Amino acid sequence: MDLVSIRKSYRRYARHYDVIFGRVFAQGRRLALDTLAPTAGKRVLEVGVGTGISLPHYCPDSEVVGIDVSREMLQVAHRRLGDGCCPAVTGLVEMNAEQLGFADESFDAVVAMYVASVVPNPDRLFAEMWRVCRPGGQILVVNHFASQQWLLRSMERSLRPLSRAVGFRTDMELDHFVAVSGRQPVAIEPASLFGYWKQIQFTKSI
Ligand SMILES: C[S@@+](CC[C@H](N)C(=O)[O-])C[C@H]1O[C@@H](n2cnc3c(N)ncnc32)[C@H](O)[C@@H]1O
């Protein structure tokens, strides 16, 4: 995966993204926002915010900033904001999650939903999420990780060559992600039926 192919894929997806991936990812998004609750008074960064499909569900008293590398995905998010349904959102910015333009420790929580298997370097994504989170803050990563069932696993592997075309990796290993994060998760839980998607929760040490 590289930024050029990511931008190209999500330019294609943008218009129909909510129809294709709205419901299928809904449970994981709900879990993440429930895990963050209560967000009242919290400053939250959502990386890879995409079309902003999760934005109406943040507590109106929180302060949410969303970033994404895809201009077209952000355009959909901006339109959503125009409907007045996302009172918590204070900013939407075109930015690379692997090189965040925010000061250290500037957010109470940092969330990445279905982004870790899209970015070119998940280790850099995580390092940046960690850096901008304040000590004691929450970091949540919701994603698909390679299946433990051999049949599904071999299917996921066989789809690897299509990653650039479809805009995500199909076979990212959970253990590998945790290892490159260099941090100990406080919880790992299923974010969908059969645990096909998972949420990894970290608390930044004080
Ligand atoms: C599968 S979509 C997930 C969108 C949204 N989080 C959701 O819950 O549906 C992945 C998003 O990550 C964005 N993305 C990929 N690489 C990125 C990067 N390096 N920095 C910021 N956003 C990135 C893509 O543009 C896309 O909008």
PDB file of C-alpha atoms and ligand atoms in Angstrom:
ATOM      1  CA  MET A   1       0.000   0.000   0.000  1.00  0.00           C
ATOM      2  CA  ASP A   2       1.187   3.536  -0.722  1.00  0.00           C
ATOM      3  CA  LEU A   3      -0.481   6.944  -0.459  1.00  0.00           C
ATOM      4  CA  VAL A   4      -1.001   7.233  -4.221  1.00  0.00           C
ATOM      5  CA  SER A   5      -2.919   3.956  -4.470  1.00  0.00           C
ATOM      6  CA  ILE A   6      -4.815   4.685  -1.227  1.00  0.00           C
ATOM      7  CA  ARG A   7      -5.965   8.061  -2.525  1.00  0.00           C
ATOM      8  CA  LYS A   8      -6.927   6.473  -5.834  1.00  0.00           C
ATOM      9  CA  SER A   9      -8.956   3.688  -4.170  1.00  0.00           C
ATOM     10  CA  TYR A  10     -10.824   6.003  -1.810  1.00  0.00           C
ATOM     11  CA  ARG A  11     -11.471   8.530  -4.563  1.00  0.00           C
ATOM     12  CA  ARG A  12     -13.346   5.691  -6.259  1.00  0.00           C
ATOM     13  CA  TYR A  13     -15.110   4.580  -3.059  1.00  0.00           C
ATOM     14  CA  ALA A  14     -16.084   8.015  -1.740  1.00  0.00           C
ATOM     15  CA  ARG A  15     -19.471   8.418  -3.371  1.00  0.00           C
ATOM     16  CA  HIS A  16     -20.729   4.933  -2.496  1.00  0.00           C
ATOM     17  CA  TYR A  17     -18.663   4.240   0.645  1.00  0.00           C
ATOM     18  CA  ASP A  18     -21.527   4.593   3.121  1.00  0.00           C
ATOM     19  CA  VAL A  19     -23.701   2.200   1.154  1.00  0.00           C
ATOM     20  CA  ILE A  20     -20.949  -0.420   0.769  1.00  0.00           C
ATOM     21  CA  PHE A  21     -19.259  -0.164   4.185  1.00  0.00           C
ATOM     22  CA  GLY A  22     -21.848   1.618   6.312  1.00  0.00           C
ATOM     23  CA  ARG A  23     -23.664  -1.307   7.877  1.00  0.00           C
ATOM     24  CA  VAL A  24     -20.913  -3.873   7.544  1.00  0.00           C
ATOM     25  CA  PHE A  25     -18.594  -1.863   9.841  1.00  0.00           C
ATOM     26  CA  ALA A  26     -21.337  -0.411  12.052  1.00  0.00           C
ATOM     27  CA  GLN A  27     -20.893  -2.749  15.019  1.00  0.00           C
ATOM     28  CA  GLY A  28     -17.197  -1.927  15.397  1.00  0.00           C
ATOM     29  CA  ARG A  29     -17.822   1.798  15.198  1.00  0.00           C
ATOM     30  CA  ARG A  30     -20.525   1.514  17.851  1.00  0.00           C
ATOM     31  CA  LEU A  31     -18.239  -0.512  20.109  1.00  0.00           C
ATOM     32  CA  ALA A  32     -15.460   2.071  19.782  1.00  0.00           C
ATOM     33  CA  LEU A  33     -17.743   4.998  20.617  1.00  0.00           C
ATOM     34  CA  ASP A  34     -19.272   3.061  23.530  1.00  0.00           C
ATOM     35  CA  THR A  35     -15.755   2.297  24.789  1.00  0.00           C
ATOM     36  CA  LEU A  36     -14.866   5.980  24.619  1.00  0.00           C
ATOM     37  CA  ALA A  37     -17.989   7.040  26.486  1.00  0.00           C
ATOM     38  CA  PRO A  38     -18.471   9.289  28.217  1.00  0.00           C
ATOM     39  CA  THR A  39     -16.780  11.641  25.775  1.00  0.00           C
ATOM     40  CA  ALA A  40     -18.359  14.784  27.200  1.00  0.00           C
ATOM     41  CA  GLY A  41     -15.630  17.396  27.549  1.00  0.00           C
ATOM     42  CA  LYS A  42     -13.076  15.150  25.844  1.00  0.00           C
ATOM     43  CA  ARG A  43     -10.950  16.146  22.890  1.00  0.00           C
ATOM     44  CA  VAL A  44     -10.979  13.207  20.466  1.00  0.00           C
ATOM     45  CA  LEU A  45      -8.970  12.642  17.281  1.00  0.00           C
ATOM     46  CA  GLU A  46     -10.393  10.238  14.711  1.00  0.00           C
ATOM     47  CA  VAL A  47      -7.744   9.253  12.178  1.00  0.00           C
ATOM     48  CA  GLY A  48      -8.912   8.009   8.781  1.00  0.00           C
ATOM     49  CA  VAL A  49     -12.307   9.558   9.449  1.00  0.00           C
ATOM     50  CA  GLY A  50     -13.343   8.891   5.838  1.00  0.00           C
ATOM     51  CA  THR A  51     -16.862  10.063   5.016  1.00  0.00           C
ATOM     52  CA  GLY A  52     -17.422  10.927   8.690  1.00  0.00           C
ATOM     53  CA  ILE A  53     -19.947   8.157   9.097  1.00  0.00           C
ATOM     54  CA  SER A  54     -19.244   7.921  12.842  1.00  0.00           C
ATOM     55  CA  LEU A  55     -19.334  11.663  13.504  1.00  0.00           C
ATOM     56  CA  PRO A  56     -23.068  12.048  14.309  1.00  0.00           C
ATOM     57  CA  HIS A  57     -22.622   9.520  17.136  1.00  0.00           C
ATOM     58  CA  TYR A  58     -20.134  11.417  19.300  1.00  0.00           C
ATOM     59  CA  CYS A  59     -21.432  13.097  22.398  1.00  0.00           C
ATOM     60  CA  PRO A  60     -22.312  16.703  21.441  1.00  0.00           C
ATOM     61  CA  ASP A  61     -20.270  17.986  24.379  1.00  0.00           C
ATOM     62  CA  SER A  62     -17.030  16.473  23.098  1.00  0.00           C
ATOM     63  CA  GLU A  63     -14.605  18.107  20.682  1.00  0.00           C
ATOM     64  CA  VAL A  64     -13.841  15.866  17.723  1.00  0.00           C
ATOM     65  CA  VAL A  65     -11.239  16.420  15.024  1.00  0.00           C
ATOM     66  CA  GLY A  66     -11.163  14.098  12.002  1.00  0.00           C
ATOM     67  CA  ILE A  67      -8.295  13.656   9.573  1.00  0.00           C
ATOM     68  CA  ASP A  68      -7.931  11.694   6.344  1.00  0.00           C
ATOM     69  CA  VAL A  69      -5.668  11.590   3.291  1.00  0.00           C
ATOM     70  CA  SER A  70      -8.527  11.296   0.826  1.00  0.00           C
ATOM     71  CA  ARG A  71      -9.922  14.647  -0.263  1.00  0.00           C
ATOM     72  CA  GLU A  72     -12.987  12.982  -1.798  1.00  0.00           C
ATOM     73  CA  MET A  73     -13.825  11.056   1.378  1.00  0.00           C
ATOM     74  CA  LEU A  74     -13.468  14.304   3.362  1.00  0.00           C
ATOM     75  CA  GLN A  75     -15.761  16.111   0.947  1.00  0.00           C
ATOM     76  CA  VAL A  76     -18.519  13.658   1.871  1.00  0.00           C
ATOM     77  CA  ALA A  77     -17.719  14.236   5.562  1.00  0.00           C
ATOM     78  CA  HIS A  78     -17.963  18.007   5.053  1.00  0.00           C
ATOM     79  CA  ARG A  79     -21.382  17.592   3.433  1.00  0.00           C
ATOM     80  CA  ARG A  80     -22.498  15.537   6.433  1.00  0.00           C
ATOM     81  CA  LEU A  81     -21.388  18.350   8.741  1.00  0.00           C
ATOM     82  CA  GLY A  82     -23.432  20.753   6.646  1.00  0.00           C
ATOM     83  CA  ASP A  83     -26.550  18.839   7.697  1.00  0.00           C
ATOM     84  CA  GLY A  84     -25.941  19.996  11.269  1.00  0.00           C
ATOM     85  CA  CYS A  85     -25.952  16.444  12.625  1.00  0.00           C
ATOM     86  CA  CYS A  86     -22.415  16.476  14.048  1.00  0.00           C
ATOM     87  CA  PRO A  87     -22.271  19.175  16.750  1.00  0.00           C
ATOM     88  CA  ALA A  88     -19.150  17.639  18.335  1.00  0.00           C
ATOM     89  CA  VAL A  89     -16.942  18.146  15.286  1.00  0.00           C
ATOM     90  CA  THR A  90     -14.538  21.071  15.475  1.00  0.00           C
ATOM     91  CA  GLY A  91     -12.368  20.236  12.475  1.00  0.00           C
ATOM     92  CA  LEU A  92     -11.875  18.026   9.426  1.00  0.00           C
ATOM     93  CA  VAL A  93      -8.387  18.154   7.983  1.00  0.00           C
ATOM     94  CA  GLU A  94      -6.618  16.531   5.043  1.00  0.00           C
ATOM     95  CA  MET A  95      -3.608  14.973   6.734  1.00  0.00           C
ATOM     96  CA  ASN A  96      -1.460  11.837   6.741  1.00  0.00           C
ATOM     97  CA  ALA A  97      -2.069   9.765   9.873  1.00  0.00           C
ATOM     98  CA  GLU A  98       1.583   8.688   9.796  1.00  0.00           C
ATOM     99  CA  GLN A  99       2.704  12.317  10.122  1.00  0.00           C
ATOM    100  CA  LEU A 100       0.172  14.128  12.260  1.00  0.00           C
ATOM    101  CA  GLY A 101       0.442  17.888  12.419  1.00  0.00           C
ATOM    102  CA  PHE A 102      -0.636  18.068  16.083  1.00  0.00           C
ATOM    103  CA  ALA A 103       1.415  18.754  19.170  1.00  0.00           C
ATOM    104  CA  ASP A 104       2.360  15.913  21.531  1.00  0.00           C
ATOM    105  CA  GLU A 105      -0.330  14.941  24.043  1.00  0.00           C
ATOM    106  CA  SER A 106      -3.028  17.147  22.529  1.00  0.00           C
ATOM    107  CA  PHE A 107      -5.978  14.687  22.636  1.00  0.00           C
ATOM    108  CA  ASP A 108      -7.751  12.760  25.386  1.00  0.00           C
ATOM    109  CA  ALA A 109      -8.509   9.888  23.014  1.00  0.00           C
ATOM    110  CA  VAL A 110      -7.358   8.817  19.561  1.00  0.00           C
ATOM    111  CA  VAL A 111      -9.384   6.381  17.448  1.00  0.00           C
ATOM    112  CA  ALA A 112      -8.655   4.541  14.194  1.00  0.00           C
ATOM    113  CA  MET A 113     -11.513   2.510  12.762  1.00  0.00           C
ATOM    114  CA  TYR A 114     -10.720   0.265   9.795  1.00  0.00           C
ATOM    115  CA  VAL A 115      -7.580   2.244   9.002  1.00  0.00           C
ATOM    116  CA  ALA A 116      -4.684   0.117  10.325  1.00  0.00           C
ATOM    117  CA  SER A 117      -4.852  -2.310   7.388  1.00  0.00           C
ATOM    118  CA  VAL A 118      -5.034   0.557   4.899  1.00  0.00           C
ATOM    119  CA  VAL A 119      -2.073   2.790   5.856  1.00  0.00           C
ATOM    120  CA  PRO A 120       1.335   1.987   4.357  1.00  0.00           C
ATOM    121  CA  ASN A 121       3.042   1.705   7.784  1.00  0.00           C
ATOM    122  CA  PRO A 122       0.815   0.609  10.694  1.00  0.00           C
ATOM    123  CA  ASP A 123       3.755   1.046  13.117  1.00  0.00           C
ATOM    124  CA  ARG A 124       4.042   4.745  12.210  1.00  0.00           C
ATOM    125  CA  LEU A 125       0.283   5.180  12.427  1.00  0.00           C
ATOM    126  CA  PHE A 126       0.318   3.775  15.950  1.00  0.00           C
ATOM    127  CA  ALA A 127       3.400   5.776  17.005  1.00  0.00           C
ATOM    128  CA  GLU A 128       1.663   8.978  15.913  1.00  0.00           C
ATOM    129  CA  MET A 129      -1.594   8.056  17.663  1.00  0.00           C
ATOM    130  CA  TRP A 130       0.405   7.416  20.829  1.00  0.00           C
ATOM    131  CA  ARG A 131       2.383  10.648  20.540  1.00  0.00           C
ATOM    132  CA  VAL A 132      -0.644  12.943  20.241  1.00  0.00           C
ATOM    133  CA  CYS A 133      -2.572  11.203  23.042  1.00  0.00           C
ATOM    134  CA  ARG A 134      -2.182  12.623  26.535  1.00  0.00           C
ATOM    135  CA  PRO A 135      -0.859  10.429  29.330  1.00  0.00           C
ATOM    136  CA  GLY A 136      -3.771   8.481  30.782  1.00  0.00           C
ATOM    137  CA  GLY A 137      -5.692   8.871  27.488  1.00  0.00           C
ATOM    138  CA  GLN A 138      -7.315   6.123  25.413  1.00  0.00           C
ATOM    139  CA  ILE A 139      -6.181   4.752  22.048  1.00  0.00           C
ATOM    140  CA  LEU A 140      -8.575   2.513  20.133  1.00  0.00           C
ATOM    141  CA  VAL A 141      -7.879   0.535  16.988  1.00  0.00           C
ATOM    142  CA  VAL A 142     -10.756  -1.319  15.328  1.00  0.00           C
ATOM    143  CA  ASN A 143      -9.765  -3.478  12.396  1.00  0.00           C
ATOM    144  CA  HIS A 144      -9.914  -6.767  10.600  1.00  0.00           C
ATOM    145  CA  PHE A 145      -7.019  -9.041  11.503  1.00  0.00           C
ATOM    146  CA  ALA A 146      -6.035 -12.299   9.834  1.00  0.00           C
ATOM    147  CA  SER A 147      -8.359 -15.133  10.745  1.00  0.00           C
ATOM    148  CA  GLN A 148      -7.254 -17.990  12.981  1.00  0.00           C
ATOM    149  CA  GLN A 149      -9.222 -20.468  10.850  1.00  0.00           C
ATOM    150  CA  TRP A 150      -6.951 -22.020   8.248  1.00  0.00           C
ATOM    151  CA  LEU A 151      -9.463 -21.873   5.396  1.00  0.00           C
ATOM    152  CA  LEU A 152     -10.329 -18.204   5.873  1.00  0.00           C
ATOM    153  CA  ARG A 153      -6.685 -17.456   6.527  1.00  0.00           C
ATOM    154  CA  SER A 154      -5.529 -19.008   3.277  1.00  0.00           C
ATOM    155  CA  MET A 155      -8.272 -17.161   1.409  1.00  0.00           C
ATOM    156  CA  GLU A 156      -7.140 -13.881   2.981  1.00  0.00           C
ATOM    157  CA  ARG A 157      -3.543 -14.645   1.983  1.00  0.00           C
ATOM    158  CA  SER A 158      -4.547 -15.444  -1.553  1.00  0.00           C
ATOM    159  CA  LEU A 159      -6.222 -12.014  -1.788  1.00  0.00           C
ATOM    160  CA  ARG A 160      -3.039 -10.195  -0.732  1.00  0.00           C
ATOM    161  CA  PRO A 161      -2.004  -9.284  -4.312  1.00  0.00           C
ATOM    162  CA  LEU A 162      -5.287  -7.370  -4.640  1.00  0.00           C
ATOM    163  CA  SER A 163      -4.573  -5.057  -1.670  1.00  0.00           C
ATOM    164  CA  ARG A 164      -3.601  -2.037  -3.752  1.00  0.00           C
ATOM    165  CA  ALA A 165      -6.637  -2.436  -5.976  1.00  0.00           C
ATOM    166  CA  VAL A 166      -9.186  -2.860  -3.176  1.00  0.00           C
ATOM    167  CA  GLY A 167      -7.580  -0.288  -0.862  1.00  0.00           C
ATOM    168  CA  PHE A 168      -6.851  -2.473   2.197  1.00  0.00           C
ATOM    169  CA  ARG A 169      -4.768  -5.463   3.282  1.00  0.00           C
ATOM    170  CA  THR A 170      -6.757  -8.608   3.896  1.00  0.00           C
ATOM    171  CA  ASP A 171      -4.249 -10.495   6.067  1.00  0.00           C
ATOM    172  CA  MET A 172      -2.765  -8.223   8.733  1.00  0.00           C
ATOM    173  CA  GLU A 173      -1.770 -10.257  11.789  1.00  0.00           C
ATOM    174  CA  LEU A 174      -3.088  -9.120  15.169  1.00  0.00           C
ATOM    175  CA  ASP A 175       0.078 -10.306  16.954  1.00  0.00           C
ATOM    176  CA  HIS A 176       2.237  -8.461  14.463  1.00  0.00           C
ATOM    177  CA  PHE A 177       0.256  -5.248  14.957  1.00  0.00           C
ATOM    178  CA  VAL A 178       0.546  -5.490  18.751  1.00  0.00           C
ATOM    179  CA  ALA A 179       4.267  -6.282  18.459  1.00  0.00           C
ATOM    180  CA  VAL A 180       5.011  -3.276  16.231  1.00  0.00           C
ATOM    181  CA  SER A 181       2.946  -1.022  18.494  1.00  0.00           C
ATOM    182  CA  GLY A 182       5.478  -1.834  21.202  1.00  0.00           C
ATOM    183  CA  ARG A 183       2.715  -1.393  23.830  1.00  0.00           C
ATOM    184  CA  GLN A 184       0.603  -3.710  25.908  1.00  0.00           C
ATOM    185  CA  PRO A 185      -3.126  -3.509  25.088  1.00  0.00           C
ATOM    186  CA  VAL A 186      -5.503  -3.226  28.046  1.00  0.00           C
ATOM    187  CA  ALA A 187      -8.181  -5.159  26.139  1.00  0.00           C
ATOM    188  CA  ILE A 188      -8.744  -6.981  22.868  1.00  0.00           C
ATOM    189  CA  GLU A 189     -12.348  -7.779  22.062  1.00  0.00           C
ATOM    190  CA  PRO A 190     -14.506  -8.871  19.137  1.00  0.00           C
ATOM    191  CA  ALA A 191     -15.998  -5.979  17.208  1.00  0.00           C
ATOM    192  CA  SER A 192     -18.312  -8.146  15.093  1.00  0.00           C
ATOM    193  CA  LEU A 193     -20.092 -11.444  15.013  1.00  0.00           C
ATOM    194  CA  PHE A 194     -17.518 -14.308  15.012  1.00  0.00           C
ATOM    195  CA  GLY A 195     -14.811 -11.787  15.907  1.00  0.00           C
ATOM    196  CA  TYR A 196     -13.928 -11.141  12.280  1.00  0.00           C
ATOM    197  CA  TRP A 197     -13.151  -7.549  13.300  1.00  0.00           C
ATOM    198  CA  LYS A 198     -11.528  -6.715  16.607  1.00  0.00           C
ATOM    199  CA  GLN A 199     -11.026  -3.721  18.848  1.00  0.00           C
ATOM    200  CA  ILE A 200      -7.651  -3.230  20.533  1.00  0.00           C
ATOM    201  CA  GLN A 201      -7.691  -0.797  23.415  1.00  0.00           C
ATOM    202  CA  PHE A 202      -4.607   0.882  24.886  1.00  0.00           C
ATOM    203  CA  THR A 203      -4.251   3.358  27.724  1.00  0.00           C
ATOM    204  CA  LYS A 204      -1.250   5.649  27.484  1.00  0.00           C
ATOM    205  CA  SER A 205       0.832   5.239  30.579  1.00  0.00           C
ATOM    206  CA  ILE A 206       1.171   8.284  32.846  1.00  0.00           C
TER     207      ILE A 206
HETATM  208  C1  LIG B   1     -11.794   1.698   5.266  1.00  0.00           C
HETATM  209  S1  LIG B   1     -11.838   3.457   5.379  1.00  0.00           S
HETATM  210  C2  LIG B   1     -12.432   3.716   7.050  1.00  0.00           C
HETATM  211  C3  LIG B   1     -13.222   4.995   7.175  1.00  0.00           C
HETATM  212  C4  LIG B   1     -13.926   5.187   8.514  1.00  0.00           C
HETATM  213  N1  LIG B   1     -12.963   5.214   9.605  1.00  0.00           N
HETATM  214  C5  LIG B   1     -14.989   4.147   8.778  1.00  0.00           C
HETATM  215  O1  LIG B   1     -15.186   3.786   9.952  1.00  0.00           O
HETATM  216  O2  LIG B   1     -15.660   3.714   7.852  1.00  0.00           O
HETATM  217  C6  LIG B   1     -10.120   3.864   5.554  1.00  0.00           C
HETATM  218  C7  LIG B   1      -9.870   5.361   5.540  1.00  0.00           C
HETATM  219  O3  LIG B   1      -8.506   5.596   5.929  1.00  0.00           O
HETATM  220  C8  LIG B   1      -7.995   6.631   5.130  1.00  0.00           C
HETATM  221  N2  LIG B   1      -6.520   6.563   5.146  1.00  0.00           N
HETATM  222  C9  LIG B   1      -5.745   5.621   4.593  1.00  0.00           C
HETATM  223  N3  LIG B   1      -4.453   5.876   4.806  1.00  0.00           N
HETATM  224  C10 LIG B   1      -4.406   7.033   5.515  1.00  0.00           C
HETATM  225  C11 LIG B   1      -3.345   7.821   6.024  1.00  0.00           C
HETATM  226  N4  LIG B   1      -2.069   7.473   5.866  1.00  0.00           N
HETATM  227  N5  LIG B   1      -3.662   8.935   6.709  1.00  0.00           N
HETATM  228  C12 LIG B   1      -4.960   9.302   6.884  1.00  0.00           C
HETATM  229  N6  LIG B   1      -6.009   8.592   6.416  1.00  0.00           N
HETATM  230  C13 LIG B   1      -5.735   7.474   5.734  1.00  0.00           C
HETATM  231  C14 LIG B   1      -8.629   6.384   3.773  1.00  0.00           C
HETATM  232  O4  LIG B   1      -8.565   7.528   2.946  1.00  0.00           O
HETATM  233  C15 LIG B   1     -10.056   5.997   4.172  1.00  0.00           C
HETATM  234  O5  LIG B   1     -10.886   7.123   4.275  1.00  0.00           O
END
